[in-house]
Amino acid sequence: MARSEQIRSIVSQIPDPELERSFGDLRMLSDVVMDGTAIVVRIELPTPAYPAPERITQLIERQVTPLLDAGQSLRVEITSRVRGKDAGGRVGLKVHNIIAVGSGKGGVGKSTVAASLACGLHTMGCRVGLMDADVYGPSIPHMMNAKGRPGATEIQDSQGNKIVRMEPIDVGGLKLMSMGFFIEEGQSVVWRGPMLHKALTQFLSDTQWGELDYLIIDLPPGTGDVSLTLSQLVGLAGAVIVCTPQQVALLDAIKAVDMYQKVNVPLLGFVENMSGEIFGRGGARKVAGELKIPFLGEIPMEGCIREYCDRGQIMQMLTEDNPSRDALLNMCRQVAMQVVRELVRSPAGPVLEIL
Ligand SMILES: Nc1ncnc2c1ncn2[C@@H]1O[C@H](COP(=O)(O)OP(=O)(O)OP(=O)(O)O)[C@@H](O)[C@H]1O
Ligand SMILES: [Mg+2]
């Protein structure tokens, strides 16, 4: 009979099809056990957003099946658990991965991409928060059709002191925080820079986010101010840069790359939004290739995207059958995998460790 130790050693050497390192090295092989005449191989994916995990089953079957004896069978069980570093930094968040969504230019679809990323990962079963860092022009409450004012709750810190925390607005388990919840619709916020820094700090540290797999941050257009503040407060998994395919937008995206590098925020890659007949397509992929930055997907220009956004139905856009859903879900998977690639690459070795 093929023994579990033998199978374990073989499976642990198989390279993961996405991460190109072995299951053993990546600590994705969690167990090999006997269940009667069946050999059970348990694989733990680093995120439920892992694309096409059936490839893993096929790879293992191909290697192990020839070793089985008559009457012996193989069963591959796949589960997932989001891995990440302790990203909470100075503000004490319990978040595995903090992903900022930015661009070099306004109006390219940052908020749409950020909200879609949050909703997509949420529908895949992850614990997700979405923070609107656009304090002057918050759009997340509208896109998520979320209303209400965050409540205050009193908790005890580790020393037993009572502290007051803001409750994020909960939309079906997805947690939201935005300046939009504190101002009336149509009102504007007039603040100086230090106030902006303070508001963002409070959104991060004084919000009762709980434990999250991903915190997605929708950045405002333009300057590096907010990115710099964020990078000082927390350990960002990285930034996703959204751009449209026109040449001018791409030049701005290149500037954004430079800006994130200056503030030491790792780049996860480019997302091309609004690709199609009007603006063209493929420009961002080409520039990403030239800059050696990962390309995380193309989202077509679709009337239904604007309609879902306008109606505040981003969650439905990710779950209902519509022409943009596959592209959006694919983008979510690519971003989540790029976060894992960054983790695996970091110098501390095989670091797929939880908080
Ligand atoms: N792929 C798309 N197809 C059609 N409409 C889109 C697409 N992406 C975004 N939009 C629409 O474009 C408009 C701008 O999008 P969004 O608010 O996400 O941009 P933004 O980059 O966050 O803007 P700002 O710089 O003002 O924060 C919205 O009306 C949105 O519905
Ligand atoms: Mg926006």
Coordinates of C-alpha atoms and ligand atoms in Angstrom, one line a residue:
M1 CA 0.0 0.0 0.0
A2 CA 1.2 3.5 -0.8
R3 CA 1.9 5.0 2.6
S4 CA 0.9 8.5 3.7
E5 CA 4.5 9.5 4.3
Q6 CA 5.5 8.6 0.8
I7 CA 2.6 10.6 -0.6
R8 CA 3.3 13.5 1.6
S9 CA 6.8 13.7 0.4
I10 CA 5.8 13.6 -3.2
V11 CA 3.0 16.1 -2.9
S12 CA 5.1 18.5 -0.9
Q13 CA 7.5 18.7 -3.9
I14 CA 4.8 19.5 -6.5
P15 CA 5.0 23.2 -7.5
D16 CA 1.8 25.2 -7.1
P17 CA 0.6 26.2 -10.5
E18 CA 0.1 29.9 -9.5
L19 CA 2.9 30.5 -7.2
E20 CA 5.6 28.3 -8.8
R21 CA 6.9 27.1 -5.5
S22 CA 6.3 23.7 -4.0
F23 CA 3.2 23.0 -1.8
G24 CA 5.6 22.0 1.0
D25 CA 7.6 25.2 0.8
L26 CA 4.4 27.3 0.7
R27 CA 2.9 25.3 3.6
M28 CA -0.1 24.6 1.5
L29 CA 0.0 20.9 2.1
S30 CA -1.7 20.7 5.5
D31 CA -2.1 17.0 5.9
V32 CA -2.0 13.5 4.3
V33 CA -4.1 10.9 6.2
M34 CA -5.6 7.5 5.5
D35 CA -9.4 7.1 5.6
G36 CA -10.1 3.4 5.2
T37 CA -8.8 2.6 1.7
A38 CA -8.6 6.2 0.7
I39 CA -5.6 8.5 0.9
V40 CA -6.7 12.0 1.7
V41 CA -4.5 14.9 0.7
R42 CA -5.5 18.1 2.3
I43 CA -4.5 21.4 0.6
E44 CA -5.1 24.8 2.2
L45 CA -5.2 27.6 -0.3
P46 CA -3.8 31.0 0.8
T47 CA -7.0 32.7 -0.3
P48 CA -10.5 31.6 -1.4
A49 CA -9.9 33.8 -4.4
Y50 CA -7.4 31.3 -5.7
P51 CA -8.3 30.9 -9.4
A52 CA -9.3 27.4 -10.7
P53 CA -8.2 25.3 -7.7
E54 CA -9.3 22.2 -9.6
R55 CA -5.9 22.4 -11.3
I56 CA -4.3 21.5 -8.0
T57 CA -6.5 18.4 -7.7
Q58 CA -5.5 17.3 -11.2
L59 CA -1.8 17.9 -10.6
I60 CA -1.9 15.8 -7.4
E61 CA -3.9 13.1 -9.1
R62 CA -1.5 12.9 -12.0
Q63 CA 1.5 12.3 -9.6
V64 CA -0.1 10.1 -7.0
T65 CA -2.5 7.9 -8.8
P66 CA 0.2 5.7 -10.4
L67 CA 1.5 4.9 -6.9
L68 CA -1.8 3.6 -5.6
D69 CA -2.4 -0.1 -5.1
A70 CA -5.5 -1.9 -6.3
G71 CA -8.4 -1.0 -4.2
Q72 CA -6.7 2.2 -2.9
S73 CA -8.2 5.6 -3.8
L74 CA -7.1 9.2 -3.6
R75 CA -9.2 12.1 -2.4
V76 CA -7.9 15.7 -2.5
E77 CA -9.6 18.0 -0.1
I78 CA -9.2 21.7 -0.7
T79 CA -9.9 24.4 1.9
S80 CA -8.7 28.0 2.2
R81 CA -7.6 30.4 4.8
V82 CA -6.5 33.9 4.0
R83 CA -2.8 34.4 4.8
G84 CA -1.1 37.7 5.5
K85 CA 1.2 39.6 7.6
D86 CA 0.2 41.6 10.6
A87 CA -0.7 44.7 8.8
G88 CA -2.1 46.6 11.7
G89 CA 1.1 48.4 12.5
R90 CA 0.9 51.3 15.0
V91 CA -2.8 51.5 15.0
G92 CA -3.4 48.0 16.2
L93 CA -5.7 46.8 13.4
K94 CA -6.3 43.0 13.2
V95 CA -6.1 42.9 9.4
H96 CA -4.2 40.4 7.3
N97 CA -4.0 42.4 4.1
I98 CA -4.6 46.1 3.5
I99 CA -4.9 47.0 -0.2
A100 CA -5.1 50.6 -1.4
V101 CA -6.7 51.4 -4.7
G102 CA -5.4 54.5 -6.4
S103 CA -4.7 56.2 -9.7
G104 CA -2.8 59.1 -11.1
K105 CA -6.0 60.7 -12.4
G106 CA -9.5 61.4 -11.2
G107 CA -12.6 59.7 -12.6
V108 CA -11.0 56.6 -13.9
G109 CA -13.0 54.2 -11.7
K110 CA -11.0 53.9 -8.5
S111 CA -14.1 53.8 -6.3
T112 CA -15.8 51.3 -8.7
V113 CA -12.8 49.0 -8.6
A114 CA -12.3 49.4 -4.8
A115 CA -15.9 48.6 -4.1
S116 CA -16.0 45.7 -6.6
L117 CA -12.8 44.3 -5.1
A118 CA -14.4 44.5 -1.6
C119 CA -17.7 42.9 -2.7
G120 CA -16.0 40.3 -4.8
L121 CA -13.8 39.1 -2.0
H122 CA -16.7 39.2 0.3
T123 CA -18.8 37.0 -1.9
M124 CA -15.9 34.5 -2.0
G125 CA -16.2 34.2 1.7
C126 CA -13.5 36.5 3.0
R127 CA -13.9 38.9 5.9
V128 CA -13.7 42.3 4.3
G129 CA -13.7 46.0 5.2
L130 CA -14.0 48.9 2.8
M131 CA -12.6 52.2 3.9
D132 CA -13.3 55.4 1.9
A133 CA -10.2 57.5 2.2
D134 CA -11.7 60.2 -0.1
V135 CA -12.6 62.5 2.7
Y136 CA -13.5 65.4 0.5
G137 CA -15.5 63.5 -2.1
P138 CA -16.7 60.2 -0.5
S139 CA -18.5 58.0 -3.0
I140 CA -18.6 54.6 -1.2
P141 CA -21.8 55.2 0.8
H142 CA -23.7 55.9 -2.5
M143 CA -22.1 53.0 -4.4
M144 CA -22.9 50.6 -1.7
N145 CA -26.3 52.1 -1.0
A146 CA -25.3 52.4 2.7
K147 CA -26.9 55.0 4.9
G148 CA -26.8 55.7 8.6
R149 CA -24.4 57.1 11.1
P150 CA -21.7 54.9 12.6
G151 CA -22.6 54.2 16.3
A152 CA -20.2 54.5 19.1
T153 CA -19.3 51.5 21.2
E154 CA -17.3 51.2 24.4
I155 CA -14.7 48.4 24.7
Q156 CA -11.9 47.6 27.0
D157 CA -8.3 47.6 25.8
S158 CA -5.8 45.1 26.9
Q159 CA -5.1 47.1 30.1
G160 CA -8.7 47.1 31.0
N161 CA -9.2 50.8 30.1
K162 CA -12.5 51.8 28.5
I163 CA -12.2 53.2 25.1
V164 CA -14.8 54.4 22.6
R165 CA -14.8 53.0 19.1
M166 CA -16.9 53.8 16.0
E167 CA -19.0 50.9 14.6
P168 CA -18.5 50.5 10.9
I169 CA -21.7 50.4 8.8
D170 CA -22.4 46.8 8.0
V171 CA -23.8 45.8 4.6
G172 CA -24.5 42.1 4.7
G173 CA -21.3 41.5 6.7
L174 CA -19.2 43.8 4.7
K175 CA -17.9 46.6 6.9
L176 CA -17.8 50.2 5.6
M177 CA -16.4 53.4 6.9
S178 CA -16.6 56.8 5.1
M179 CA -16.7 60.5 5.8
G180 CA -19.9 60.3 3.9
F181 CA -21.6 58.8 6.9
F182 CA -20.8 61.9 8.9
I183 CA -22.0 64.6 6.5
E184 CA -25.3 65.3 4.9
E185 CA -25.6 64.5 1.2
G186 CA -24.6 67.5 -0.8
Q187 CA -22.4 69.0 2.0
S188 CA -18.7 69.5 1.5
V189 CA -15.8 69.1 3.8
V190 CA -13.4 72.0 4.2
W191 CA -10.3 71.0 6.1
R192 CA -6.6 71.6 6.3
G193 CA -4.1 68.9 5.7
P194 CA -3.5 67.9 9.4
M195 CA -7.2 67.3 9.8
L196 CA -7.2 64.9 6.9
H197 CA -4.4 63.0 8.5
K198 CA -6.3 62.9 11.7
A199 CA -9.5 61.7 10.1
L200 CA -7.7 58.8 8.3
T201 CA -6.0 57.8 11.5
Q202 CA -9.3 57.7 13.3
F203 CA -10.9 55.7 10.5
L204 CA -8.2 53.1 10.9
S205 CA -7.5 53.1 14.6
D206 CA -10.8 54.1 16.2
T207 CA -13.1 51.9 14.1
Q208 CA -14.2 48.6 15.4
W209 CA -13.2 46.7 12.3
G210 CA -12.8 43.4 14.1
E211 CA -10.7 40.8 12.4
L212 CA -10.5 41.2 8.7
D213 CA -8.9 39.2 5.9
Y214 CA -8.8 42.3 3.6
L215 CA -9.2 46.0 4.2
I216 CA -9.7 47.7 0.9
I217 CA -9.0 51.5 0.8
D218 CA -10.5 53.7 -1.8
L219 CA -8.0 56.5 -2.3
P220 CA -8.9 60.0 -3.5
P221 CA -7.6 61.3 -6.8
G222 CA -4.3 63.1 -7.0
T223 CA -1.5 63.7 -4.6
G224 CA 0.4 61.2 -2.5
D225 CA -0.7 62.8 0.8
V226 CA -3.1 60.1 1.7
S227 CA -0.9 57.3 0.6
L228 CA 2.0 58.7 2.6
T229 CA -0.2 58.9 5.7
L230 CA -1.4 55.4 5.2
S231 CA 2.0 54.0 4.7
Q232 CA 3.1 55.6 7.9
L233 CA 0.2 54.1 9.9
V234 CA -0.1 50.6 8.6
G235 CA 1.8 48.0 6.6
L236 CA 0.1 48.0 3.2
A237 CA 0.1 44.8 1.3
G238 CA 0.3 47.1 -1.7
A239 CA -1.5 49.5 -4.1
V240 CA -3.6 48.7 -7.1
I241 CA -3.3 51.4 -9.8
V242 CA -6.5 51.9 -11.9
C243 CA -6.1 53.5 -15.3
T244 CA -8.0 53.9 -18.5
P245 CA -6.4 52.9 -21.8
Q246 CA -5.7 56.3 -23.3
Q247 CA -2.2 57.6 -23.6
V248 CA -2.7 60.5 -21.2
A249 CA -4.2 58.4 -18.5
L250 CA -1.3 55.9 -18.9
L251 CA 1.3 58.7 -18.4
D252 CA -0.5 59.6 -15.2
A253 CA -0.4 56.0 -14.1
I254 CA 3.3 56.0 -14.7
K255 CA 3.6 59.0 -12.4
A256 CA 1.5 57.2 -9.8
V257 CA 4.0 54.3 -9.9
D258 CA 6.7 56.7 -9.2
M259 CA 4.7 58.3 -6.3
Y260 CA 4.0 54.9 -4.6
Q261 CA 7.6 54.0 -4.9
K262 CA 8.6 57.3 -3.2
V263 CA 6.3 56.6 -0.3
N264 CA 7.4 53.0 -0.1
V265 CA 4.1 51.4 -0.9
P266 CA 4.5 48.1 -2.8
L267 CA 2.8 48.0 -6.2
L268 CA 0.5 45.2 -6.8
G269 CA -0.2 46.1 -10.4
F270 CA -2.4 47.9 -13.0
V271 CA -6.1 47.4 -13.6
E272 CA -7.3 48.7 -16.9
N273 CA -10.8 50.1 -16.6
M274 CA -13.2 51.3 -19.2
S275 CA -11.4 49.3 -21.9
G276 CA -13.3 49.0 -25.2
E277 CA -14.2 50.8 -28.3
I278 CA -14.1 54.4 -27.0
F279 CA -10.8 54.5 -25.2
G280 CA -9.2 51.5 -26.9
R281 CA -7.8 48.5 -25.0
G282 CA -4.6 46.9 -24.0
G283 CA -2.6 50.1 -23.3
A284 CA -2.3 49.4 -19.6
R285 CA -1.2 45.8 -20.2
K286 CA 1.5 47.1 -22.5
V287 CA 2.8 49.8 -20.1
A288 CA 2.7 47.3 -17.2
G289 CA 4.9 45.0 -19.3
E290 CA 7.3 47.7 -20.0
L291 CA 7.5 48.8 -16.4
K292 CA 7.6 45.1 -15.2
I293 CA 4.6 45.6 -13.1
P294 CA 1.9 42.9 -12.9
F295 CA -1.2 43.4 -14.9
L296 CA -4.3 42.5 -12.9
G297 CA -7.1 42.6 -15.5
E298 CA -9.2 44.5 -17.9
I299 CA -12.6 45.8 -17.1
P300 CA -14.7 46.7 -20.1
M301 CA -16.6 50.0 -20.5
E302 CA -20.1 48.7 -19.9
G303 CA -23.3 50.7 -19.5
C304 CA -24.4 48.2 -16.8
I305 CA -21.4 49.1 -14.6
R306 CA -22.4 52.7 -14.5
E307 CA -26.0 51.7 -13.8
Y308 CA -25.1 49.4 -11.0
C309 CA -22.9 52.1 -9.5
D310 CA -25.6 54.8 -9.8
R311 CA -28.2 52.5 -8.2
G312 CA -25.8 51.7 -5.3
Q313 CA -25.8 48.0 -6.3
I314 CA -22.1 47.1 -6.5
M315 CA -22.7 43.9 -4.5
Q316 CA -25.4 42.8 -7.0
M317 CA -23.0 43.7 -9.9
L318 CA -20.6 41.0 -8.5
T319 CA -23.3 38.4 -7.9
E320 CA -26.0 38.8 -10.6
D321 CA -25.5 37.6 -14.2
N322 CA -24.3 40.6 -16.2
P323 CA -21.7 41.3 -18.9
S324 CA -19.1 42.7 -16.6
R325 CA -19.2 40.1 -13.7
D326 CA -16.5 37.7 -15.0
A327 CA -14.0 40.5 -15.7
L328 CA -14.6 41.9 -12.2
L329 CA -14.3 38.6 -10.4
N330 CA -11.2 37.8 -12.4
M331 CA -9.7 41.2 -11.3
C332 CA -10.5 40.3 -7.6
R333 CA -8.7 36.9 -8.0
Q334 CA -5.7 38.5 -9.7
V335 CA -5.3 41.1 -6.9
A336 CA -5.7 38.5 -4.2
M337 CA -3.1 36.3 -5.8
Q338 CA -0.7 39.2 -6.3
V339 CA -0.9 39.9 -2.6
V340 CA 0.1 36.3 -1.9
R341 CA 3.0 36.5 -4.4
E342 CA 4.2 39.6 -2.5
L343 CA 4.0 37.7 0.7
V344 CA 5.8 34.7 -0.6
R345 CA 8.5 36.8 -2.2
S346 CA 9.3 38.8 1.0
P347 CA 12.7 38.1 2.4
A348 CA 11.5 36.3 5.6
G349 CA 11.2 33.1 3.6
P350 CA 8.1 31.0 3.4
V351 CA 6.0 33.5 5.3
L352 CA 2.4 32.4 4.7
E353 CA 1.8 32.9 8.3
I354 CA -1.3 34.2 9.9
L355 CA -1.3 37.2 12.3
Ligands
LIG1 N1 -16.0 50.1 -16.6 C1 -16.9 51.0 -16.5 N2 -17.9 51.1 -17.4 C2 -18.8 52.1 -17.4 N3 -18.8 53.0 -16.4 C3 -17.8 53.0 -15.5 C4 -16.8 52.0 -15.5 N4 -16.0 52.2 -14.4 C5 -16.5 53.3 -13.8 N5 -17.6 53.8 -14.4 C6 -18.4 55.0 -14.1 O1 -17.5 56.1 -14.2 C7 -17.8 57.1 -13.1 C8 -16.5 57.3 -12.3 O2 -16.2 56.2 -11.6 P1 -15.6 56.3 -10.1 O3 -16.3 57.2 -9.2 O4 -15.3 54.9 -9.7 O5 -14.2 56.9 -10.5 P2 -13.0 57.5 -9.4 O6 -11.7 57.3 -10.1 O7 -13.2 56.9 -8.1 O8 -13.4 59.0 -9.4 P3 -12.8 60.1 -8.4 O9 -11.4 60.5 -8.9 O10 -13.7 61.3 -8.5 O11 -12.7 59.5 -7.0 C9 -18.9 56.5 -12.3 O12 -20.1 57.0 -12.8 C10 -18.9 55.0 -12.7 O13 -20.1 54.4 -12.6
MG2 MG -13.5 57.9 -6.2

